[in-house]
């Protein structure tokens, strides 16, 4: 930093210092259970997923159709209650090949998160989900994909009722 | 505007390290004490305290601002914590500024602290809770995803290669080799090193991303009339801006940070900057990932869309280039204790504009610099513009 200061505090420890108990550290396990209300709009979205339908919502004032649905338009602040079923076919807006889990464990086969623009929305209006049933090196932006659903009896009204999106067969 | 003019008059900073032995309060105290000492003030001179720190989840201490207040010199004083994710460090510019500009305080102490290593084994896992609990979290998202998805979209939209982007990591890590507080300065790093590093979430590789670190930074801000008595070289806050885009981050053009442009326009208007490419002499944009520096230069209107990589390739953004970008070494080189890293950028402008940056000093006599940060679900833009000229 400034050349006028000669010494800088801040003492680095190594991973081993902590693991081998060379410094005092405390491990705590938080107990934090939450009960979340899905809310009006996402509640309908989840009901739709259980029935095998992806619901979007249309703002009749902005004339845009978005997903996930919301109860109000964040842009014009009008109520948003024109729920519309969307196609479960869409286009890969962007994707990644991820070799680490959410808690930073290394994995050999990558997860393939993607933003998928569903047909019937007003782009950009994608959702985040995972790709599957495809070799990682085949995935590309612009790829046409379709939702692969869990069997009806296994659906719970959750985003995971869609197992993943896979490439739409051509022809 | 009937606001008072505000200047930065002092600054302090700890080393950015991995797993600091010091507690968050101790880190904050070191930086705050150093900032006061640097301008010859004591706590008695401080009217109010502005604290910035990122999620409580990192430390496992709820209401971290209250916890940090002792180390931040806030005993018995009016204190306020701001938190807009990664944007917080630069948001402390506007936060400190309006405390003084409003006339409420003559002098404020502004403290940013982050200790990311407390979350064990890796701070990354704390970020799961940034995602929507119902529509996204069941997919077990990794924070790297949103950067990787955005970076891929940016590359695709403008035909930018990994090699183009890797040059940013090389530039910043080399710059950081001259920073005494840097964690990852590397004078001899090459583009090949970046391209050969471990793939974390393609297109993001290990050396494309800044490290998890601990550290603290503090600045002292003072009102016109007071600032000139504290130092003969106050550095003036010329403009501030901030903006929040929607949390529906997948409903957005990921190739361009609109919220950064809105924050920048607010700050440029206030600073009277009409031609930012000519009038901004040093830029410290937020670079937790190398592509982000480029993305942000475009959002700041300092490069045409998709053209920021060319500025890096041509050396325009080198420390001795026409528009030095991250002469400090940025987050990629100095380290990324989130909020502290943002305020480090503001402090860097202070030192650079006073000619006190030592081996990092940009050539010539820069008169105006811009710091910018961004955060949360890629939705926050914050901008602070400092300059040697007292605003009109």
XYZ file of C-alpha atoms in Angstrom:
563
model
C 0.000 0.000 0.000
C 1.385 3.413 0.740
C 5.151 3.609 0.686
C 5.083 5.546 3.943
C 4.055 2.520 5.985
C 6.757 -0.007 6.754
C 4.968 -3.026 8.186
C 1.631 -4.630 7.530
C -0.302 -6.769 9.998
C -2.130 -9.919 8.906
C -0.788 -13.351 9.836
C -1.483 -16.314 7.564
C -2.099 -19.782 8.984
C -1.810 -23.006 7.006
C -4.500 -25.646 6.640
C -2.284 -27.955 8.744
C -2.129 -25.424 11.579
C -5.868 -25.881 11.973
C -6.185 -29.584 11.171
C -3.367 -30.581 13.525
C -4.595 -28.381 16.329
C -1.549 -26.135 16.410
C -3.942 -23.230 16.847
C -7.113 -23.250 18.866
C -10.172 -23.463 16.665
C -13.773 -24.317 17.418
C -16.029 -26.318 15.145
C -19.683 -25.513 15.507
C -22.668 -27.178 13.870
C -25.513 -24.814 13.250
C -29.041 -26.107 13.525
C -31.105 -23.988 11.196
C -34.256 -25.523 9.771
C -36.517 -23.349 7.679
C -40.096 -23.714 6.515
C -40.511 -21.616 3.397
C -43.800 -20.640 1.870
C -43.493 -20.929 -1.868
C -45.758 -17.907 -2.327
C -48.585 -17.384 -4.733
C -46.794 -17.376 -8.078
C -44.121 -19.973 -7.370
C -46.765 -22.102 -5.646
C -48.627 -22.303 -8.952
C -45.315 -22.964 -10.735
C -44.667 -25.943 -8.447
C -48.225 -27.261 -8.940
C -47.605 -27.021 -12.677
C -44.340 -28.938 -12.454
C -46.095 -31.714 -10.575
C -48.542 -31.913 -13.469
C -45.724 -31.885 -16.018
C -46.308 -28.296 -17.149
C -43.921 -25.340 -16.945
C -45.945 -22.230 -16.112
C -44.806 -18.769 -17.052
C -46.559 -15.504 -16.384
C -47.417 -12.641 -18.690
C -47.362 -8.962 -17.840
C -50.230 -7.551 -19.834
C -48.802 -4.048 -19.464
C -45.174 -4.752 -20.528
C -46.319 -7.511 -22.852
C -43.532 -9.816 -21.704
C -43.766 -13.439 -20.645
C -41.309 -14.618 -18.032
C -40.406 -17.684 -16.006
C -40.176 -18.400 -13.103
C -43.566 -16.760 -12.543
C -43.953 -13.886 -10.097
C -46.961 -12.141 -8.588
C -45.931 -8.682 -9.723
C -43.946 -7.227 -12.584
C -40.697 -5.890 -11.142
C -40.394 -3.467 -14.066
C -43.810 -1.780 -14.201
C -44.965 -2.877 -10.718
C -48.356 -4.012 -11.990
C -49.900 -7.274 -10.779
C -48.891 -10.271 -12.878
C -51.592 -12.909 -12.917
C -51.870 -14.096 -16.508
C -50.317 -17.527 -16.025
C -49.513 -19.319 -19.261
C -48.263 -22.842 -19.928
C -44.938 -22.773 -21.755
C -43.320 -25.366 -23.964
C -40.847 -27.668 -22.220
C -38.596 -27.178 -25.240
C -36.025 -24.411 -25.244
C -32.596 -23.181 -26.309
C -29.329 -23.245 -24.352
C -28.510 -19.587 -23.617
C -25.267 -20.498 -21.847
C -23.775 -23.446 -19.947
C -20.803 -24.575 -17.860
C -19.025 -27.878 -17.241
C -18.517 -27.879 -13.488
C -16.028 -30.210 -11.813
C -16.767 -29.117 -8.250
C -19.893 -29.645 -6.167
C -21.601 -26.836 -4.287
C -19.429 -27.620 -1.235
C -16.222 -27.844 -3.283
C -15.756 -31.576 -3.636
C -13.999 -32.551 -6.859
C -15.990 -34.741 -9.254
C -14.762 -36.601 -12.358
C -17.903 -36.276 -14.479
C -18.937 -32.638 -14.708
C -22.309 -31.257 -13.764
C -23.662 -29.240 -16.691
C -25.616 -26.239 -15.400
C -27.260 -24.149 -18.086
C -29.555 -21.199 -18.578
C -32.332 -22.348 -20.879
C -34.593 -19.953 -22.769
C -37.939 -21.738 -22.986
C -40.074 -21.384 -26.091
C -42.943 -18.983 -25.514
C -41.047 -16.569 -23.249
C -39.876 -13.062 -24.116
C -36.089 -13.382 -24.166
C -34.027 -12.979 -22.163
C -36.170 -15.021 -19.772
C -34.342 -18.263 -19.085
C -34.330 -20.597 -16.116
C -31.331 -22.271 -14.527
C -31.301 -26.057 -14.713
C -29.013 -28.969 -15.494
C -28.238 -30.714 -18.757
C -28.166 -34.507 -18.981
C -28.232 -37.383 -21.443
C -25.498 -35.711 -23.471
C -21.697 -35.923 -23.657
C -20.227 -32.767 -22.083
C -18.222 -31.957 -25.204
C -21.405 -31.966 -27.335
C -23.173 -29.199 -25.434
C -23.188 -25.812 -27.125
C -24.895 -22.457 -26.880
C -27.913 -22.428 -29.175
C -28.568 -26.155 -28.699
C -32.264 -27.055 -28.710
C -33.244 -29.021 -25.609
C -36.302 -30.640 -24.036
C -37.148 -31.301 -20.377
C -36.835 -34.877 -19.147
C -39.479 -35.297 -16.463
C -39.578 -37.625 -13.506
C -42.360 -40.224 -13.747
C -45.651 -38.634 -12.687
C -45.944 -40.593 -9.418
C -42.421 -39.502 -8.371
C -43.074 -35.770 -8.839
C -43.300 -33.672 -5.711
C -44.042 -30.197 -6.985
C -40.385 -29.145 -7.111
C -37.924 -27.850 -9.693
C -36.313 -31.301 -9.508
C -39.497 -32.800 -11.033
C -37.589 -31.972 -14.201
C -34.589 -34.314 -13.988
C -32.621 -32.400 -16.591
C -32.790 -31.018 -20.117
C -31.490 -33.157 -22.988
C -30.836 -32.357 -26.637
C -33.865 -32.403 -28.875
C -33.403 -35.113 -31.439
C -33.159 -33.674 -34.908
C -35.319 -34.733 -37.844
C -27.127 19.938 -4.825
C -26.762 21.502 -1.397
C -24.390 18.787 -0.240
C -21.000 19.394 1.323
C -17.922 18.295 -0.567
C -16.174 15.270 0.919
C -12.572 14.105 0.777
C -10.645 10.965 1.656
C -7.819 11.984 3.985
C -6.338 8.722 5.263
C -6.213 4.996 4.562
C -4.911 1.752 6.035
C -4.781 -1.879 5.034
C -3.720 -5.249 6.431
C -2.016 -7.920 4.380
C -4.500 -10.105 2.524
C -3.833 -13.648 3.714
C -5.362 -17.096 3.727
C -6.687 -18.140 7.175
C -5.695 -15.116 9.220
C -4.724 -15.839 12.781
C -6.269 -12.477 13.707
C -9.992 -12.336 14.460
C -12.284 -10.131 12.346
C -12.230 -7.474 15.074
C -8.442 -7.567 15.218
C -8.126 -7.212 11.454
C -10.605 -4.309 11.473
C -8.723 -2.622 14.300
C -5.373 -2.865 12.504
C -6.764 -1.244 9.357
C -8.808 1.397 11.219
C -5.917 2.321 13.476
C -3.566 2.591 10.516
C -6.022 4.813 8.637
C -6.331 7.183 11.612
C -2.567 7.223 12.195
C -1.963 7.983 8.515
C -3.718 11.339 8.897
C -2.843 12.067 12.514
C -6.367 11.649 13.916
C -7.715 9.780 16.926
C -11.112 8.266 17.671
C -12.051 11.536 19.377
C -12.032 13.189 15.972
C -14.434 10.647 14.476
C -18.138 11.530 14.387
C -19.561 8.327 12.951
C -18.457 4.941 11.706
C -19.399 3.174 8.485
C -18.842 -0.587 8.426
C -18.943 -2.874 5.429
C -18.868 -6.643 5.649
C -20.332 -9.442 3.550
C -22.588 -12.317 4.653
C -22.835 -13.207 8.327
C -22.680 -16.810 7.081
C -18.916 -16.584 6.533
C -18.140 -15.940 10.186
C -21.065 -17.714 11.766
C -21.676 -14.496 13.710
C -25.143 -13.095 13.233
C -25.299 -9.295 12.941
C -21.683 -9.003 12.068
C -21.769 -5.200 12.002
C -22.537 -5.103 15.702
C -19.810 -7.678 16.380
C -17.275 -5.722 14.337
C -18.129 -2.338 15.805
C -15.537 -2.486 18.616
C -12.648 -3.223 16.261
C -13.934 -0.575 13.886
C -13.621 2.229 16.419
C -17.374 2.571 16.879
C -17.596 2.377 20.664
C -20.361 4.709 21.737
C -20.679 6.235 18.283
C -23.347 6.339 15.587
C -22.535 3.349 13.401
C -24.159 1.809 10.358
C -23.293 -1.330 8.404
C -23.983 -1.616 4.721
C -24.085 -4.850 2.801
C -24.683 -5.313 -0.914
C -22.641 -8.489 -1.369
C -19.478 -8.101 -3.407
C -20.472 -4.526 -4.199
C -20.155 -3.485 -0.539
C -16.510 -2.364 -0.537
C -17.074 0.272 -3.214
C -20.568 1.061 -1.880
C -18.710 2.293 1.217
C -17.732 5.246 -1.011
C -21.347 6.455 -1.307
C -22.087 5.251 2.231
C -19.295 7.312 3.813
C -19.884 10.184 1.413
C -23.536 10.783 2.282
C -22.797 10.594 6.004
C -20.476 13.585 5.557
C -22.046 15.333 2.554
C -25.357 15.506 4.405
C -23.754 17.601 7.119
C -24.332 14.967 9.783
C -20.636 14.286 10.509
C -17.396 16.179 9.819
C -15.228 13.053 9.937
C -16.185 9.401 9.466
C -14.152 6.239 9.761
C -15.022 3.750 7.036
C -14.031 0.143 7.730
C -14.289 -2.952 5.529
C -13.451 -6.388 6.894
C -13.853 -9.894 5.587
C -12.715 -13.186 6.989
C -13.762 -15.865 4.571
C -11.693 -18.681 6.021
C -13.812 -19.170 9.132
C -16.335 -21.106 7.070
C -14.876 -24.582 7.043
C -13.651 -26.242 4.942
C -14.517 -23.771 2.158
C -16.384 -20.450 2.029
C -17.903 -21.492 -1.284
C -20.505 -23.627 0.486
C -21.885 -20.571 2.299
C -22.924 -19.203 -1.089
C -25.556 -21.881 -1.641
C -27.949 -19.636 0.245
C -27.560 -16.813 -2.256
C -29.804 -18.719 -4.684
C -33.603 -18.782 -4.563
C -34.564 -21.434 -2.031
C -37.378 -22.974 -4.045
C -36.607 -22.594 -7.726
C -32.804 -22.951 -7.723
C -31.299 -24.298 -4.511
C -32.661 -27.854 -4.929
C -30.336 -28.114 -7.968
C -27.396 -27.724 -5.533
C -25.889 -24.789 -7.410
C -22.280 -23.791 -6.984
C -21.522 -20.063 -6.965
C -19.003 -20.728 -9.718
C -21.917 -21.596 -11.978
C -23.194 -18.080 -12.340
C -19.746 -16.772 -13.261
C -19.074 -19.640 -15.639
C -22.477 -19.179 -17.271
C -21.979 -15.436 -17.609
C -18.387 -15.793 -18.870
C -19.437 -18.336 -21.493
C -22.247 -16.072 -22.669
C -19.874 -13.085 -22.846
C -17.357 -15.121 -24.865
C -20.058 -16.396 -27.211
C -21.699 -12.997 -27.739
C -18.489 -11.337 -28.912
C -16.308 -14.227 -30.094
C -13.822 -13.781 -27.244
C -11.323 -16.567 -26.528
C -10.028 -17.939 -23.248
C -6.587 -16.694 -24.255
C -7.910 -13.127 -24.642
C -9.314 -13.277 -21.122
C -6.324 -14.998 -19.488
C -4.226 -11.907 -20.233
C -6.172 -10.052 -17.548
C -5.170 -12.575 -14.868
C -1.546 -12.318 -16.003
C -1.561 -8.506 -15.928
C -3.142 -8.281 -12.485
C -1.061 -10.982 -10.800
C 2.086 -9.364 -12.195
C 0.953 -5.946 -10.936
C 0.324 -7.464 -7.511
C 3.952 -8.603 -7.299
C 4.660 -4.956 -6.394
C 2.021 -4.808 -3.654
C 3.299 -5.424 -0.114
C -0.114 -6.681 1.051
C -0.732 -9.042 -1.869
C -1.460 -12.706 -1.462
C -0.985 -13.891 -5.036
C 1.465 -11.564 -6.753
C 3.457 -13.445 -9.384
C 5.959 -11.490 -11.447
C 6.597 -14.278 -13.964
C 3.151 -15.788 -14.530
C 2.223 -16.457 -18.177
C -0.937 -16.913 -20.207
C -0.007 -20.586 -20.564
C -0.015 -20.960 -16.766
C -3.598 -19.692 -16.673
C -4.729 -21.833 -19.609
C -3.124 -24.931 -18.064
C -4.563 -24.466 -14.575
C -7.220 -26.791 -13.152
C -10.658 -26.534 -14.740
C -13.158 -25.695 -11.993
C -16.303 -24.840 -13.950
C -15.467 -24.449 -17.601
C -14.707 -21.838 -18.882
C -13.504 -20.864 -15.393
C -10.110 -22.314 -14.439
C -8.190 -22.013 -11.193
C -6.106 -18.999 -12.243
C -9.099 -17.200 -13.751
C -10.507 -16.716 -10.255
C -9.358 -14.781 -7.191
C -8.542 -16.649 -3.976
C -10.501 -16.921 -0.742
C -8.786 -14.516 1.657
C -8.962 -12.590 4.903
C -8.169 -8.935 5.430
C -9.331 -5.429 6.282
C -9.092 -1.946 4.785
C -10.144 1.407 6.253
C -10.339 4.993 5.039
C -11.055 8.301 6.744
C -13.454 10.740 5.060
C -13.817 14.398 6.012
C -15.909 17.402 5.028
C -14.614 20.375 3.076
C -13.087 22.897 5.441
C -12.077 20.069 7.772
C -10.261 17.909 5.243
C -7.863 20.708 4.287
C -6.859 21.134 7.941
C -6.123 17.399 8.264
C -3.951 17.102 5.164
C -2.585 19.351 2.441
C -3.446 16.654 -0.114
C -7.060 15.602 0.346
C -8.431 13.358 -2.389
C -11.974 14.389 -3.248
C -15.015 12.230 -3.794
C -16.186 13.561 -7.150
C -18.954 11.097 -7.887
C -20.781 8.084 -6.501
C -23.318 5.742 -8.055
C -25.070 2.523 -7.337
C -27.712 0.365 -8.914
C -29.544 -2.905 -8.371
C -30.828 -5.103 -11.146
C -33.479 -7.774 -10.592
C -32.767 -10.934 -8.619
C -34.221 -12.903 -11.564
C -30.694 -13.149 -12.886
C -31.511 -15.707 -15.570
C -33.980 -13.198 -17.067
C -31.178 -10.907 -18.159
C -28.732 -10.332 -21.013
C -25.726 -12.009 -19.390
C -23.279 -10.548 -21.913
C -23.645 -6.984 -20.612
C -23.873 -5.574 -17.055
C -26.616 -2.992 -17.421
C -26.613 -2.248 -13.672
C -22.931 -1.256 -13.853
C -23.700 1.201 -16.648
C -26.521 2.743 -14.622
C -24.284 3.125 -11.554
C -21.502 4.579 -13.713
C -23.804 7.114 -15.386
C -24.989 8.296 -11.973
C -21.384 8.760 -10.823
C -20.235 10.387 -14.087
C -23.122 12.864 -13.940
C -22.225 13.831 -10.395
C -18.520 14.126 -11.232
C -19.239 16.139 -14.400
C -17.450 13.507 -16.472
C -18.667 13.664 -20.066
C -15.990 11.626 -21.817
C -15.011 8.910 -19.355
C -12.354 7.378 -21.634
C -10.422 10.650 -21.567
C -11.272 11.881 -18.104
C -10.695 8.739 -16.001
C -6.962 8.190 -15.544
C -6.885 5.057 -13.364
C -9.515 2.344 -13.174
C -9.959 -0.222 -10.428
C -12.886 -2.310 -11.677
C -13.999 -5.410 -9.822
C -12.026 -8.443 -10.962
C -12.902 -11.489 -8.856
C -12.750 -13.317 -12.199
C -10.572 -12.187 -15.101
C -13.463 -11.835 -17.583
C -15.206 -9.603 -15.031
C -12.614 -6.841 -15.452
C -13.435 -6.808 -19.171
C -17.194 -7.069 -18.662
C -17.049 -4.186 -16.206
C -14.854 -1.933 -18.360
C -17.580 -2.233 -20.981
C -20.361 -1.543 -18.460
C -18.396 1.497 -17.266
C -18.406 2.769 -20.884
C -14.600 2.679 -20.860
C -14.540 0.143 -23.704
C -16.916 -0.690 -26.544
C -18.988 -3.832 -26.068
C -16.864 -6.903 -26.720
C -13.743 -4.776 -27.240
C -12.222 -4.663 -23.747
C -9.959 -7.681 -24.483
C -8.283 -5.661 -27.236
C -7.347 -2.948 -24.732
C -5.614 -5.589 -22.616
C -3.847 -7.110 -25.622
C -2.632 -3.680 -26.770
C -1.285 -2.770 -23.346
C -3.711 0.151 -22.927
C -4.712 -1.208 -19.501
C -1.153 -1.949 -18.323
C 0.166 0.076 -15.400
C 2.162 2.232 -17.838
C -0.570 2.195 -20.494
C -2.907 4.997 -21.543
C -5.623 3.788 -19.142
C -4.104 1.741 -16.281
C -6.568 -0.856 -14.987
C -6.024 -2.567 -11.624
C -2.516 -1.177 -11.087
C -2.906 -2.525 -7.536
C -3.076 -6.080 -8.812
C -6.799 -6.271 -8.172
C -8.586 -9.135 -6.532
C -6.852 -11.594 -8.840
C -3.482 -10.609 -7.420
C -3.884 -8.851 -4.090
C -6.636 -11.195 -2.922
C -10.364 -11.206 -2.377
C -11.572 -10.696 1.186
C -14.799 -9.536 -0.440
C -15.701 -6.209 1.139
C -12.108 -5.359 2.058
C -11.095 -6.035 -1.548
C -13.631 -3.478 -2.758
C -12.491 -0.784 -0.356
C -8.895 -1.673 -1.250
C -9.714 -0.337 -4.726
C -10.869 2.993 -3.298
C -7.762 3.137 -1.063
C -5.572 2.354 -4.080
C -6.963 5.406 -5.889
C -6.208 7.504 -2.790
C -2.578 6.357 -2.735
C -2.151 6.590 -6.507
C -3.638 10.097 -6.720
C -1.319 11.263 -3.944
C 1.700 9.694 -5.631
C 2.273 7.368 -2.668
C 1.848 4.005 -4.350
C 5.560 3.184 -4.422
C 6.459 0.444 -6.907
C 2.836 0.393 -8.067
C 2.693 4.089 -8.903
C 1.239 4.761 -12.353
C 3.329 7.195 -14.382
C 2.413 10.844 -14.915
C 0.163 12.778 -12.602
C -3.217 11.055 -12.618
C -5.985 13.390 -11.508
C -9.024 11.150 -11.430
C -9.691 7.469 -10.756
C -12.698 5.186 -10.660
C -13.336 2.185 -8.416
C -16.192 -0.200 -9.148
C -17.575 -3.347 -7.583
C -20.426 -5.703 -8.178
C -22.119 -8.441 -6.265
C -24.933 -10.718 -5.205
C -26.752 -12.514 -8.019
C -24.839 -10.454 -10.573
C -27.176 -7.589 -9.838
C -25.320 -4.871 -7.874
C -23.245 -2.111 -9.415
C -21.350 0.351 -7.209
C -19.010 3.143 -8.352
C -16.831 5.668 -6.521
C -14.892 8.349 -8.391
C -12.025 10.118 -6.607
C -9.956 13.025 -7.875
C -7.339 15.545 -6.879
C -9.564 18.481 -7.881
C -12.082 19.764 -5.384
C -15.522 19.421 -6.998
C -17.049 22.656 -8.201
